[in-house]
Amino acid sequence: MSSYQFELAFRQYVAAFDGTNDLSPAEFKSLFDNVHHKDLNYLPRDEKVIGGDGMMHLKAVTPVTREEIYQLHSKHYASGQKVTLIHFRKIGLDCVDIKVHLVNGKEETTVRVANTLSNSQVVLSREIDESFPLKVLEAKCTNVVYKWKEVGTYQTMM
């Protein structure tokens, strides 16, 4: 099952972020490649903006590419960031909900992401805003649409 293989690779990747920075760049790149698909798209949380009418609106943020994610993770790894896995839950067909706690010096944050898997790697990653409970459901629906398109790209024998 691809989610099992992904979980093993992801846990190894998270274990590298222990603050010791003892992996070579090639080893870190290998761990990154095991987790992230070559066609990865990362969708950050929408920005909350107060409009002219005083109402809060969500402003869509542009997707982040695989290379940009690699540069960001490399920078965090080099700075000695620590990552703790809070939860890893399967929420759909090749879809996992991951929540991690990040510590970089005195700065701490928690990030929750719904990931769509393809070939045991993350191909679509959507950051979840936990202040909106339906965001996990939205990410799960996005996963179903992606998987439907993925299945439709392969020819059948019927």
Short mmCIF file of N, CA, C and O in Angstrom, two decimals, residues 20-156:
data_model
loop_
_atom_site.label_atom_id
_atom_site.label_comp_id
_atom_site.label_asym_id
_atom_site.label_seq_id
_atom_site.Cartn_x
_atom_site.Cartn_y
_atom_site.Cartn_z
N THR A 20 20.35 18.42 14.86
CA THR A 20 21.79 18.12 14.86
C THR A 20 22.47 18.46 13.54
O THR A 20 23.67 18.65 13.51
N ASN A 21 21.71 18.48 12.44
CA ASN A 21 22.26 18.84 11.13
C ASN A 21 23.45 17.95 10.76
O ASN A 21 24.49 18.43 10.34
N ASP A 22 23.28 16.62 10.92
CA ASP A 22 24.39 15.71 10.70
C ASP A 22 24.34 14.93 9.38
O ASP A 22 25.16 14.05 9.16
N LEU A 23 23.41 15.27 8.49
CA LEU A 23 23.34 14.61 7.19
C LEU A 23 24.07 15.43 6.14
O LEU A 23 24.08 16.67 6.19
N SER A 24 24.65 14.75 5.17
CA SER A 24 25.27 15.46 4.06
C SER A 24 24.15 16.00 3.16
O SER A 24 23.02 15.51 3.21
N PRO A 25 24.44 17.01 2.33
CA PRO A 25 23.42 17.52 1.41
C PRO A 25 22.83 16.42 0.50
O PRO A 25 21.65 16.43 0.20
N ALA A 26 23.67 15.47 0.09
CA ALA A 26 23.18 14.38 -0.78
C ALA A 26 22.21 13.47 -0.02
O ALA A 26 21.20 13.04 -0.58
N GLU A 27 22.51 13.19 1.25
CA GLU A 27 21.62 12.36 2.06
C GLU A 27 20.29 13.07 2.30
O GLU A 27 19.23 12.45 2.22
N PHE A 28 20.36 14.38 2.58
CA PHE A 28 19.14 15.14 2.79
C PHE A 28 18.30 15.17 1.51
O PHE A 28 17.09 14.99 1.56
N LYS A 29 18.95 15.38 0.37
CA LYS A 29 18.24 15.40 -0.93
C LYS A 29 17.57 14.06 -1.19
O LYS A 29 16.45 14.01 -1.69
N SER A 30 18.24 12.97 -0.84
CA SER A 30 17.67 11.63 -1.03
C SER A 30 16.42 11.44 -0.17
O SER A 30 15.41 10.92 -0.66
N LEU A 31 16.47 11.89 1.09
CA LEU A 31 15.29 11.80 1.96
C LEU A 31 14.15 12.65 1.39
O LEU A 31 12.99 12.23 1.39
N PHE A 32 14.48 13.85 0.92
CA PHE A 32 13.48 14.74 0.34
C PHE A 32 12.84 14.09 -0.89
O PHE A 32 11.62 14.10 -1.05
N ASP A 33 13.66 13.50 -1.76
CA ASP A 33 13.17 12.87 -2.98
C ASP A 33 12.27 11.66 -2.69
O ASP A 33 11.35 11.38 -3.45
N ASN A 34 12.53 10.96 -1.60
CA ASN A 34 11.71 9.80 -1.23
C ASN A 34 10.29 10.21 -0.83
O ASN A 34 9.37 9.42 -0.97
N VAL A 35 10.14 11.43 -0.33
CA VAL A 35 8.85 11.89 0.17
C VAL A 35 8.08 12.71 -0.86
O VAL A 35 6.86 12.60 -0.97
N HIS A 36 8.78 13.52 -1.64
CA HIS A 36 8.13 14.50 -2.52
C HIS A 36 8.20 14.08 -4.00
O HIS A 36 9.28 13.86 -4.53
N HIS A 37 7.05 14.00 -4.63
CA HIS A 37 6.91 13.64 -6.04
C HIS A 37 7.52 14.72 -6.92
O HIS A 37 7.56 15.89 -6.55
N LYS A 38 7.98 14.35 -8.11
CA LYS A 38 8.60 15.33 -9.01
C LYS A 38 7.62 16.40 -9.48
O LYS A 38 8.02 17.50 -9.85
N ASP A 39 6.32 16.12 -9.43
CA ASP A 39 5.29 17.08 -9.85
C ASP A 39 4.58 17.73 -8.65
O ASP A 39 3.44 18.16 -8.77
N LEU A 40 5.26 17.80 -7.51
CA LEU A 40 4.65 18.32 -6.28
C LEU A 40 4.14 19.74 -6.45
O LEU A 40 4.81 20.60 -7.02
N ASN A 41 2.94 19.98 -5.94
CA ASN A 41 2.38 21.32 -5.79
C ASN A 41 1.96 21.47 -4.34
O ASN A 41 1.26 20.63 -3.81
N TYR A 42 2.41 22.56 -3.73
CA TYR A 42 2.07 22.85 -2.34
C TYR A 42 1.18 24.09 -2.33
O TYR A 42 1.54 25.12 -2.87
N LEU A 43 0.01 23.94 -1.72
CA LEU A 43 -0.94 25.05 -1.66
C LEU A 43 -0.97 25.59 -0.24
O LEU A 43 -1.54 24.96 0.66
N PRO A 44 -0.34 26.76 0.00
CA PRO A 44 -0.35 27.35 1.35
C PRO A 44 -1.75 27.79 1.75
O PRO A 44 -2.65 27.89 0.91
N ARG A 45 -1.91 28.09 3.03
CA ARG A 45 -3.18 28.61 3.52
C ARG A 45 -3.51 29.92 2.84
O ARG A 45 -2.62 30.72 2.55
N ASP A 46 -4.80 30.14 2.63
CA ASP A 46 -5.24 31.43 2.10
C ASP A 46 -5.01 32.51 3.14
O ASP A 46 -5.14 32.25 4.35
N GLU A 47 -4.66 33.70 2.68
CA GLU A 47 -4.44 34.82 3.60
C GLU A 47 -5.78 35.42 4.02
O GLU A 47 -6.68 35.55 3.21
N LYS A 48 -5.85 35.78 5.29
CA LYS A 48 -7.04 36.46 5.79
C LYS A 48 -6.83 37.96 5.62
O LYS A 48 -5.84 38.51 6.10
N VAL A 49 -7.75 38.62 4.91
CA VAL A 49 -7.63 40.04 4.62
C VAL A 49 -8.93 40.74 5.05
O VAL A 49 -10.02 40.24 4.77
N ILE A 50 -8.77 41.87 5.71
CA ILE A 50 -9.94 42.66 6.08
C ILE A 50 -10.23 43.62 4.92
O ILE A 50 -9.39 44.44 4.55
N GLY A 51 -11.40 43.46 4.33
CA GLY A 51 -11.78 44.27 3.18
C GLY A 51 -12.23 45.66 3.58
O GLY A 51 -12.36 45.99 4.76
N GLY A 52 -12.49 46.50 2.58
CA GLY A 52 -12.96 47.86 2.80
C GLY A 52 -14.30 47.91 3.51
O GLY A 52 -14.63 48.89 4.17
N ASP A 53 -15.07 46.82 3.38
CA ASP A 53 -16.38 46.77 4.04
C ASP A 53 -16.28 46.27 5.49
O ASP A 53 -17.28 46.12 6.16
N GLY A 54 -15.04 46.04 5.96
CA GLY A 54 -14.85 45.59 7.34
C GLY A 54 -15.00 44.09 7.52
O GLY A 54 -14.85 43.58 8.62
N MET A 55 -15.32 43.37 6.45
CA MET A 55 -15.50 41.92 6.52
C MET A 55 -14.17 41.22 6.24
O MET A 55 -13.34 41.72 5.49
N MET A 56 -13.99 40.05 6.84
CA MET A 56 -12.80 39.27 6.59
C MET A 56 -13.00 38.45 5.32
O MET A 56 -14.01 37.77 5.15
N HIS A 57 -12.02 38.52 4.42
CA HIS A 57 -12.05 37.76 3.18
C HIS A 57 -10.80 36.89 3.11
O HIS A 57 -9.80 37.20 3.74
N LEU A 58 -10.89 35.82 2.35
CA LEU A 58 -9.73 34.97 2.13
C LEU A 58 -9.15 35.28 0.76
O LEU A 58 -9.85 35.28 -0.24
N LYS A 59 -7.86 35.54 0.74
CA LYS A 59 -7.16 35.83 -0.50
C LYS A 59 -6.31 34.62 -0.86
O LYS A 59 -5.48 34.17 -0.08
N ALA A 60 -6.54 34.06 -2.05
CA ALA A 60 -5.82 32.87 -2.47
C ALA A 60 -4.33 33.18 -2.64
O ALA A 60 -3.95 34.25 -3.10
N VAL A 61 -3.50 32.24 -2.23
CA VAL A 61 -2.05 32.38 -2.34
C VAL A 61 -1.59 31.46 -3.47
O VAL A 61 -2.14 30.37 -3.67
N THR A 62 -0.57 31.87 -4.21
CA THR A 62 -0.10 31.06 -5.33
C THR A 62 0.57 29.78 -4.83
O THR A 62 1.22 29.78 -3.78
N PRO A 63 0.43 28.68 -5.58
CA PRO A 63 1.05 27.42 -5.19
C PRO A 63 2.58 27.54 -5.18
O PRO A 63 3.17 28.34 -5.88
N VAL A 64 3.20 26.71 -4.35
CA VAL A 64 4.65 26.67 -4.22
C VAL A 64 5.15 25.43 -4.94
O VAL A 64 4.57 24.35 -4.81
N THR A 65 6.22 25.56 -5.69
CA THR A 65 6.76 24.44 -6.48
C THR A 65 7.64 23.54 -5.62
O THR A 65 8.05 23.90 -4.51
N ARG A 66 7.97 22.40 -6.16
CA ARG A 66 8.83 21.43 -5.48
C ARG A 66 10.19 22.03 -5.18
O ARG A 66 10.74 21.86 -4.09
N GLU A 67 10.76 22.73 -6.15
CA GLU A 67 12.09 23.32 -5.96
C GLU A 67 12.08 24.37 -4.84
O GLU A 67 13.01 24.44 -4.04
N GLU A 68 11.02 25.17 -4.79
CA GLU A 68 10.90 26.17 -3.72
C GLU A 68 10.76 25.50 -2.36
O GLU A 68 11.35 25.96 -1.38
N ILE A 69 10.01 24.40 -2.30
CA ILE A 69 9.87 23.65 -1.06
C ILE A 69 11.23 23.08 -0.64
O ILE A 69 11.61 23.13 0.53
N TYR A 70 11.97 22.53 -1.60
CA TYR A 70 13.29 21.97 -1.29
C TYR A 70 14.22 23.05 -0.74
O TYR A 70 14.92 22.82 0.26
N GLN A 71 14.24 24.22 -1.37
CA GLN A 71 15.09 25.32 -0.88
C GLN A 71 14.70 25.71 0.54
O GLN A 71 15.57 25.92 1.39
N LEU A 72 13.41 25.81 0.82
CA LEU A 72 12.92 26.18 2.14
C LEU A 72 13.29 25.13 3.19
O LEU A 72 13.83 25.44 4.25
N HIS A 73 13.05 23.86 2.86
CA HIS A 73 13.37 22.78 3.80
C HIS A 73 14.87 22.68 4.04
O HIS A 73 15.30 22.43 5.17
N SER A 74 15.66 22.87 2.99
CA SER A 74 17.12 22.84 3.14
C SER A 74 17.60 23.93 4.09
O SER A 74 18.46 23.71 4.94
N LYS A 75 17.01 25.12 3.93
CA LYS A 75 17.37 26.25 4.79
C LYS A 75 17.00 25.95 6.24
O LYS A 75 17.80 26.19 7.15
N HIS A 76 15.80 25.40 6.45
CA HIS A 76 15.37 25.06 7.81
C HIS A 76 16.24 23.97 8.41
O HIS A 76 16.58 24.01 9.59
N TYR A 77 16.60 22.97 7.60
CA TYR A 77 17.45 21.88 8.09
C TYR A 77 18.82 22.42 8.49
O TYR A 77 19.34 22.10 9.56
N ALA A 78 19.39 23.27 7.65
CA ALA A 78 20.71 23.85 7.93
C ALA A 78 20.70 24.73 9.18
O ALA A 78 21.71 24.82 9.88
N SER A 79 19.56 25.35 9.47
CA SER A 79 19.48 26.22 10.65
C SER A 79 19.21 25.44 11.94
O SER A 79 19.14 26.03 13.01
N GLY A 80 19.06 24.12 11.84
CA GLY A 80 18.87 23.29 13.02
C GLY A 80 17.43 23.20 13.50
O GLY A 80 17.17 22.96 14.68
N GLN A 81 16.49 23.36 12.59
CA GLN A 81 15.08 23.28 12.97
C GLN A 81 14.74 21.88 13.47
O GLN A 81 15.23 20.88 12.95
N LYS A 82 13.87 21.83 14.49
CA LYS A 82 13.39 20.56 15.02
C LYS A 82 11.93 20.39 14.61
O LYS A 82 11.15 21.32 14.69
N VAL A 83 11.59 19.18 14.18
CA VAL A 83 10.22 18.87 13.76
C VAL A 83 9.73 17.68 14.57
O VAL A 83 10.42 16.67 14.69
N THR A 84 8.54 17.83 15.14
CA THR A 84 7.91 16.75 15.90
C THR A 84 6.58 16.41 15.23
O THR A 84 5.76 17.30 15.00
N LEU A 85 6.39 15.14 14.93
CA LEU A 85 5.14 14.69 14.32
C LEU A 85 4.06 14.62 15.40
O LEU A 85 4.22 13.95 16.42
N ILE A 86 2.97 15.34 15.18
CA ILE A 86 1.85 15.33 16.12
C ILE A 86 0.85 14.25 15.74
O ILE A 86 0.43 13.45 16.56
N HIS A 87 0.44 14.23 14.46
CA HIS A 87 -0.40 13.13 14.01
C HIS A 87 -0.20 12.85 12.52
O HIS A 87 0.20 13.72 11.75
N PHE A 88 -0.47 11.61 12.17
CA PHE A 88 -0.40 11.11 10.79
C PHE A 88 -1.64 10.24 10.62
O PHE A 88 -1.72 9.15 11.17
N ARG A 89 -2.64 10.76 9.87
CA ARG A 89 -3.92 10.05 9.73
C ARG A 89 -4.26 9.85 8.27
O ARG A 89 -4.20 10.79 7.48
N LYS A 90 -4.68 8.65 7.94
CA LYS A 90 -5.19 8.39 6.60
C LYS A 90 -6.64 8.85 6.57
O LYS A 90 -7.45 8.40 7.37
N ILE A 91 -6.96 9.77 5.63
CA ILE A 91 -8.33 10.32 5.59
C ILE A 91 -9.05 10.03 4.29
O ILE A 91 -10.15 10.50 4.08
N GLY A 92 -8.44 9.28 3.41
CA GLY A 92 -9.09 8.96 2.15
C GLY A 92 -8.20 8.08 1.31
O GLY A 92 -7.14 7.62 1.76
N LEU A 93 -8.63 7.84 0.09
CA LEU A 93 -7.86 7.03 -0.85
C LEU A 93 -6.56 7.76 -1.16
O LEU A 93 -6.55 8.80 -1.80
N ASP A 94 -5.45 7.23 -0.68
CA ASP A 94 -4.14 7.84 -0.87
C ASP A 94 -4.11 9.31 -0.44
O ASP A 94 -3.54 10.17 -1.10
N CYS A 95 -4.75 9.59 0.68
CA CYS A 95 -4.75 10.94 1.24
C CYS A 95 -4.45 10.84 2.73
O CYS A 95 -5.07 10.05 3.43
N VAL A 96 -3.46 11.62 3.20
CA VAL A 96 -3.10 11.61 4.61
C VAL A 96 -3.11 13.02 5.17
O VAL A 96 -2.77 13.98 4.49
N ASP A 97 -3.55 13.11 6.41
CA ASP A 97 -3.60 14.37 7.15
C ASP A 97 -2.42 14.34 8.12
O ASP A 97 -2.32 13.42 8.95
N ILE A 98 -1.51 15.30 7.99
CA ILE A 98 -0.30 15.34 8.80
C ILE A 98 -0.24 16.65 9.56
O ILE A 98 -0.48 17.72 8.99
N LYS A 99 0.08 16.56 10.84
CA LYS A 99 0.26 17.76 11.66
C LYS A 99 1.63 17.65 12.33
O LYS A 99 1.94 16.63 12.94
N VAL A 100 2.44 18.72 12.19
CA VAL A 100 3.77 18.74 12.77
C VAL A 100 3.97 20.01 13.59
O VAL A 100 3.35 21.04 13.33
N HIS A 101 4.85 19.89 14.58
CA HIS A 101 5.23 21.03 15.42
C HIS A 101 6.66 21.40 15.03
O HIS A 101 7.55 20.55 15.02
N LEU A 102 6.88 22.66 14.67
CA LEU A 102 8.19 23.14 14.22
C LEU A 102 8.79 24.05 15.27
O LEU A 102 8.12 24.96 15.76
N VAL A 103 10.07 23.82 15.59
CA VAL A 103 10.79 24.68 16.53
C VAL A 103 12.10 25.10 15.87
O VAL A 103 12.91 24.27 15.48
N ASN A 104 12.27 26.42 15.73
CA ASN A 104 13.50 26.97 15.16
C ASN A 104 13.97 28.07 16.10
O ASN A 104 13.49 29.19 16.04
N GLY A 105 14.90 27.71 16.99
CA GLY A 105 15.33 28.66 18.01
C GLY A 105 14.20 28.87 19.00
O GLY A 105 13.69 27.94 19.61
N LYS A 106 13.80 30.14 19.16
CA LYS A 106 12.69 30.46 20.08
C LYS A 106 11.35 30.50 19.34
O LYS A 106 10.31 30.65 19.96
N GLU A 107 11.38 30.36 18.05
CA GLU A 107 10.17 30.43 17.23
C GLU A 107 9.53 29.04 17.14
O GLU A 107 10.18 28.07 16.78
N GLU A 108 8.24 28.97 17.48
CA GLU A 108 7.50 27.70 17.41
C GLU A 108 6.22 27.90 16.61
O GLU A 108 5.58 28.93 16.71
N THR A 109 5.87 26.88 15.84
CA THR A 109 4.62 26.93 15.08
C THR A 109 4.14 25.50 14.83
O THR A 109 4.91 24.54 14.92
N THR A 110 2.86 25.39 14.53
CA THR A 110 2.26 24.10 14.18
C THR A 110 1.67 24.21 12.79
O THR A 110 1.02 25.20 12.47
N VAL A 111 1.93 23.19 11.97
CA VAL A 111 1.44 23.18 10.58
C VAL A 111 0.66 21.90 10.35
O VAL A 111 1.11 20.81 10.73
N ARG A 112 -0.51 22.04 9.74
CA ARG A 112 -1.34 20.87 9.39
C ARG A 112 -1.52 20.86 7.89
O ARG A 112 -1.89 21.88 7.29
N VAL A 113 -1.26 19.71 7.27
CA VAL A 113 -1.29 19.60 5.82
C VAL A 113 -2.01 18.32 5.41
O VAL A 113 -1.80 17.26 6.00
N ALA A 114 -2.88 18.43 4.39
CA ALA A 114 -3.51 17.26 3.78
C ALA A 114 -2.73 16.95 2.51
O ALA A 114 -2.54 17.83 1.67
N ASN A 115 -2.26 15.72 2.40
CA ASN A 115 -1.39 15.32 1.29
C ASN A 115 -2.04 14.25 0.42
O ASN A 115 -2.53 13.25 0.95
N THR A 116 -2.01 14.46 -0.88
CA THR A 116 -2.45 13.45 -1.84
C THR A 116 -1.21 12.71 -2.32
O THR A 116 -0.22 13.33 -2.70
N LEU A 117 -1.28 11.37 -2.31
CA LEU A 117 -0.13 10.55 -2.67
C LEU A 117 -0.28 9.96 -4.07
O LEU A 117 -1.38 9.64 -4.50
N SER A 118 0.85 9.83 -4.72
CA SER A 118 0.93 9.14 -6.00
C SER A 118 2.27 8.42 -6.01
O SER A 118 3.31 9.04 -5.79
N ASN A 119 2.24 7.12 -6.21
CA ASN A 119 3.47 6.32 -6.17
C ASN A 119 4.24 6.49 -4.87
O ASN A 119 5.46 6.65 -4.86
N SER A 120 3.53 6.50 -3.76
CA SER A 120 4.10 6.61 -2.41
C SER A 120 4.85 7.91 -2.15
O SER A 120 5.75 7.97 -1.32
N GLN A 121 4.48 8.97 -2.88
CA GLN A 121 5.08 10.28 -2.68
C GLN A 121 3.99 11.34 -2.71
O GLN A 121 2.96 11.17 -3.34
N VAL A 122 4.26 12.47 -2.04
CA VAL A 122 3.30 13.57 -2.02
C VAL A 122 3.31 14.26 -3.38
O VAL A 122 4.35 14.69 -3.86
N VAL A 123 2.15 14.35 -4.01
CA VAL A 123 2.04 15.03 -5.29
C VAL A 123 1.24 16.33 -5.15
O VAL A 123 1.45 17.28 -5.89
N LEU A 124 0.33 16.37 -4.18
CA LEU A 124 -0.46 17.57 -3.92
C LEU A 124 -0.55 17.74 -2.41
O LEU A 124 -0.96 16.83 -1.70
N SER A 125 -0.13 18.90 -1.94
CA SER A 125 -0.10 19.17 -0.51
C SER A 125 -0.85 20.47 -0.25
O SER A 125 -0.54 21.49 -0.85
N ARG A 126 -1.85 20.40 0.62
CA ARG A 126 -2.68 21.58 0.92
C ARG A 126 -2.60 21.88 2.41
O ARG A 126 -2.98 21.07 3.24
N GLU A 127 -2.09 23.09 2.74
CA GLU A 127 -2.00 23.49 4.14
C GLU A 127 -3.41 23.79 4.65
O GLU A 127 -4.20 24.45 3.97
N ILE A 128 -3.71 23.31 5.84
CA ILE A 128 -5.05 23.42 6.42
C ILE A 128 -5.08 24.53 7.47
O ILE A 128 -4.23 24.58 8.35
N ASP A 129 -6.08 25.40 7.35
CA ASP A 129 -6.32 26.43 8.36
C ASP A 129 -7.31 25.82 9.35
O ASP A 129 -8.48 25.61 9.04
N GLU A 130 -6.82 25.52 10.55
CA GLU A 130 -7.65 24.81 11.52
C GLU A 130 -8.77 25.65 12.12
O GLU A 130 -9.64 25.13 12.79
N SER A 131 -8.77 26.95 11.84
CA SER A 131 -9.86 27.78 12.34
C SER A 131 -11.14 27.58 11.52
O SER A 131 -12.21 28.01 11.91
N PHE A 132 -11.02 26.92 10.36
CA PHE A 132 -12.16 26.57 9.52
C PHE A 132 -12.28 25.05 9.49
O PHE A 132 -11.55 24.39 8.76
N PRO A 133 -13.20 24.45 10.26
CA PRO A 133 -13.29 22.99 10.37
C PRO A 133 -13.52 22.26 9.05
O PRO A 133 -13.11 21.13 8.90
N LEU A 134 -14.17 22.89 8.10
CA LEU A 134 -14.48 22.20 6.85
C LEU A 134 -13.30 22.14 5.88
O LEU A 134 -13.40 21.53 4.82
N LYS A 135 -12.17 22.74 6.21
CA LYS A 135 -11.01 22.74 5.32
C LYS A 135 -10.45 21.34 5.12
O LYS A 135 -9.95 21.03 4.05
N VAL A 136 -10.53 20.47 6.13
CA VAL A 136 -10.06 19.10 5.97
C VAL A 136 -10.95 18.37 4.97
O VAL A 136 -10.46 17.66 4.10
N LEU A 137 -12.26 18.58 5.06
CA LEU A 137 -13.20 17.97 4.12
C LEU A 137 -12.93 18.48 2.70
O LEU A 137 -12.94 17.70 1.75
N GLU A 138 -12.67 19.77 2.56
CA GLU A 138 -12.37 20.34 1.25
C GLU A 138 -11.11 19.69 0.66
O GLU A 138 -11.08 19.34 -0.52
N ALA A 139 -10.08 19.52 1.49
CA ALA A 139 -8.84 18.90 1.03
C ALA A 139 -9.08 17.44 0.64
O ALA A 139 -8.53 16.95 -0.35
N LYS A 140 -9.94 16.76 1.39
CA LYS A 140 -10.25 15.37 1.08
C LYS A 140 -10.98 15.27 -0.27
O LYS A 140 -10.70 14.39 -1.07
N CYS A 141 -11.89 16.21 -0.53
CA CYS A 141 -12.60 16.24 -1.81
C CYS A 141 -11.65 16.54 -2.96
O CYS A 141 -11.75 15.95 -4.04
N THR A 142 -10.70 17.44 -2.73
CA THR A 142 -9.69 17.74 -3.75
C THR A 142 -8.89 16.49 -4.06
O THR A 142 -8.57 16.22 -5.22
N ASN A 143 -8.60 15.69 -3.04
CA ASN A 143 -7.87 14.43 -3.22
C ASN A 143 -8.67 13.49 -4.11
O ASN A 143 -8.11 12.87 -5.02
N VAL A 144 -9.96 13.36 -3.87
CA VAL A 144 -10.80 12.45 -4.66
C VAL A 144 -10.81 12.88 -6.12
O VAL A 144 -10.67 12.05 -7.03
N VAL A 145 -10.93 14.19 -6.37
CA VAL A 145 -10.91 14.70 -7.75
C VAL A 145 -9.58 14.39 -8.41
O VAL A 145 -9.53 13.93 -9.55
N TYR A 146 -8.47 14.60 -7.70
CA TYR A 146 -7.15 14.32 -8.25
C TYR A 146 -7.01 12.84 -8.58
O TYR A 146 -6.53 12.47 -9.66
N LYS A 147 -7.41 11.97 -7.65
CA LYS A 147 -7.28 10.53 -7.88
C LYS A 147 -8.17 10.08 -9.04
O LYS A 147 -7.80 9.20 -9.81
N TRP A 148 -9.35 10.68 -9.20
CA TRP A 148 -10.22 10.34 -10.31
C TRP A 148 -9.55 10.69 -11.63
O TRP A 148 -9.57 9.90 -12.57
N LYS A 149 -8.91 11.85 -11.68
CA LYS A 149 -8.17 12.25 -12.90
C LYS A 149 -7.00 11.31 -13.14
O LYS A 149 -6.72 10.93 -14.27
N GLU A 150 -6.30 10.92 -12.06
CA GLU A 150 -5.14 10.04 -12.19
C GLU A 150 -5.57 8.67 -12.73
O GLU A 150 -4.93 8.13 -13.62
N VAL A 151 -6.66 8.13 -12.22
CA VAL A 151 -7.16 6.84 -12.68
C VAL A 151 -7.60 6.95 -14.14
O VAL A 151 -7.36 6.05 -14.95
N GLY A 152 -8.18 8.07 -14.52
CA GLY A 152 -8.65 8.27 -15.88
C GLY A 152 -7.53 8.39 -16.91
O GLY A 152 -7.77 8.23 -18.10
N THR A 153 -6.30 8.65 -16.47
CA THR A 153 -5.19 8.78 -17.41
C THR A 153 -4.66 7.44 -17.88
O THR A 153 -3.94 7.37 -18.87
N TYR A 154 -4.99 6.36 -17.17
CA TYR A 154 -4.52 5.03 -17.55
C TYR A 154 -5.58 4.32 -18.35
O TYR A 154 -6.75 4.37 -18.03
N GLN A 155 -5.17 3.65 -19.40
CA GLN A 155 -6.10 2.89 -20.23
C GLN A 155 -6.54 1.63 -19.51
O GLN A 155 -5.77 1.04 -18.74
N THR A 156 -7.76 1.21 -19.74
CA THR A 156 -8.27 -0.02 -19.13
C THR A 156 -8.34 -1.10 -20.19
O THR A 156 -8.28 -0.84 -21.39
#
